[in-house]
XYZ file of C-alpha atoms in Angstrom:
188
model
C -0.629 -35.829 -17.374
C -2.920 -32.973 -15.780
C -4.995 -34.233 -13.287
C -3.071 -36.764 -11.513
C -1.197 -36.409 -8.049
C 2.515 -37.072 -7.899
C 2.132 -39.261 -4.532
C 5.989 -38.650 -1.957
C 7.603 -40.740 -0.037
C 6.158 -40.234 3.563
C 9.837 -39.747 4.954
C 10.475 -37.072 2.248
C 6.681 -35.551 2.405
C 7.445 -34.786 6.157
C 11.368 -33.517 5.483
C 10.028 -30.789 3.279
C 7.403 -29.771 5.623
C 9.756 -29.832 7.988
C 11.789 -27.214 6.070
C 8.719 -25.053 4.830
C 8.319 -24.779 8.410
C 11.540 -23.215 8.998
C 11.977 -21.068 6.445
C 8.268 -20.037 7.219
C 9.340 -18.740 11.440
C 12.656 -17.529 9.660
C 11.075 -15.243 7.443
C 8.220 -14.123 10.207
C 11.534 -13.266 11.838
C 12.690 -11.705 9.523
C 10.202 -9.624 9.269
C 9.324 -8.727 13.064
C 13.076 -8.381 13.250
C 12.526 -5.369 10.785
C 9.477 -4.511 12.691
C 11.099 -4.332 15.277
C 14.266 -1.987 14.399
C 11.955 0.539 12.431
C 10.699 1.647 16.067
C 13.795 3.751 16.210
C 16.054 4.802 17.844
C 15.579 1.206 20.085
C 19.880 0.984 20.801
C 19.454 -3.026 20.159
C 17.310 -5.449 18.741
C 17.959 -7.349 22.396
C 16.736 -4.045 24.435
C 12.911 -4.792 22.311
C 12.697 -8.133 22.702
C 13.430 -7.689 26.738
C 10.673 -5.486 26.793
C 7.855 -7.960 24.956
C 8.966 -10.388 26.924
C 8.516 -8.777 30.360
C 5.469 -6.985 29.327
C 7.080 -3.492 30.007
C 9.617 -0.821 29.043
C 11.711 -0.278 31.960
C 13.249 3.495 31.644
C 16.070 2.148 33.639
C 16.958 0.491 30.028
C 17.120 4.096 28.626
C 20.209 5.337 30.718
C 17.809 6.869 32.899
C 19.472 8.030 36.430
C 18.246 8.889 39.580
C 20.019 11.636 41.323
C 19.523 12.602 45.528
C 17.970 15.676 45.221
C 16.747 15.846 41.057
C 19.820 18.554 40.975
C 21.623 16.218 38.137
C 21.711 16.109 34.736
C 18.258 16.787 32.132
C 16.758 13.074 31.715
C 14.413 14.296 29.688
C 16.136 13.118 26.126
C 15.969 9.371 28.066
C 12.625 9.550 29.060
C 11.523 11.162 25.683
C 13.196 7.860 24.038
C 11.533 5.706 26.489
C 8.073 6.888 26.454
C 8.620 6.467 21.959
C 9.606 2.880 22.305
C 7.020 1.851 25.152
C 3.682 3.379 22.517
C 5.173 2.086 19.952
C 5.237 -1.680 21.646
C 1.810 -0.851 23.591
C 3.306 -1.611 26.559
C 3.794 0.587 30.111
C 7.150 2.381 29.945
C 8.148 1.916 34.059
C 9.913 5.043 36.356
C 12.298 3.035 39.090
C 12.195 4.558 42.478
C 14.521 7.753 42.515
C 13.989 11.693 42.164
C 14.346 12.144 38.040
C 15.079 16.112 36.979
C 12.410 16.220 33.658
C 10.662 18.600 32.069
C 8.762 19.834 28.287
C 8.204 15.898 27.729
C 5.134 15.156 25.539
C 2.802 11.865 26.064
C 2.653 9.997 22.868
C -0.758 8.872 22.580
C -1.876 5.340 24.302
C 0.916 5.672 26.780
C 0.970 4.100 30.695
C 4.132 5.395 32.720
C 3.991 4.038 36.028
C 6.148 4.368 39.202
C 6.795 3.571 43.213
C 4.236 4.881 45.238
C 5.560 7.504 47.213
C 9.402 6.986 45.397
C 9.649 8.007 42.035
C 10.205 11.691 41.611
C 10.173 13.828 38.273
C 10.964 17.266 38.849
C 12.071 20.305 36.798
C 13.543 24.021 38.060
C 13.313 24.929 35.225
C 9.501 26.374 34.899
C 6.738 24.710 32.132
C 5.233 21.808 32.637
C 6.881 18.891 33.377
C 4.796 16.601 31.574
C 2.124 17.637 28.397
C 0.405 16.316 26.145
C -1.652 17.697 23.738
C -5.000 15.805 21.413
C -3.664 12.909 23.136
C -5.914 9.789 24.018
C -5.882 6.981 26.373
C -3.344 8.381 28.487
C -2.746 6.825 32.062
C -0.493 8.154 34.919
C 0.556 5.507 38.533
C 2.215 6.528 41.040
C 4.186 9.561 40.253
C 5.665 12.294 41.987
C 5.632 16.229 39.963
C 7.462 18.849 42.004
C 7.615 21.817 39.739
C 10.781 22.979 43.089
C 9.908 26.393 43.619
C 10.755 27.279 39.553
C 8.328 30.487 38.370
C 6.912 28.143 36.017
C 4.278 28.801 33.375
C 0.490 29.062 33.582
C -0.554 25.217 32.376
C 0.919 23.796 35.749
C 3.476 21.174 36.227
C 1.348 18.832 33.825
C -0.346 20.107 31.691
C -3.444 18.375 28.847
C -4.853 20.177 26.076
C -7.013 18.522 23.902
C -6.446 15.391 25.479
C -9.358 12.294 25.827
C -9.285 9.238 28.516
C -6.795 10.169 30.736
C -6.311 8.031 33.704
C -4.243 9.769 37.035
C -3.854 7.620 40.175
C -1.759 8.141 42.966
C -0.028 11.010 42.520
C 1.612 13.700 44.024
C 2.019 17.496 42.750
C 4.132 19.361 44.589
C 6.613 23.203 44.577
C 4.634 25.137 41.606
C 4.232 28.144 41.415
C 1.081 30.650 40.871
C -1.828 30.082 39.048
C -1.118 26.654 37.773
C 0.406 25.004 39.969
C -0.925 20.889 39.537
C -2.638 20.299 36.285
C -3.332 21.594 34.059
C -6.766 19.675 31.859
C -8.306 21.844 28.720
C -10.650 20.845 26.587
């Protein structure tokens, strides 16, 4: 009969509400899990969850290993992967202290990368920029060292920013570039 509300026993109503809350929580968890897994190339769901809990993505979690002199293996693909995940999660990327061989790595928009002042060095003996961004925005680099190791690089500098907006560069050291582009290049 229309217009008459059905009355449920109090215990049954509480049980139904609890079951609906559990169902909604599971659906939210599944939706969130699906969104996180779409952030390829995440190695594991736990890795992303841990980064979100810490509030920072750690480059070491992506296999970036320092060497004593930068002559170790090219860490560029690992850094690029970590940058992509950090940007997708909206979290800063931390690069632990050490010397890392990286070069020609693109910085996505809305990226913050920071290291340990005086202890985190990105080196690239093969020429060209170490980090670069084109038409990016909201890029922050803090407490990092960049070393071109005297290579015959391009005139673009060890750090190259082309048509970028809102750059924040703080606590950086740039050394051993060669030619006119030995430092930081910003073009509009």
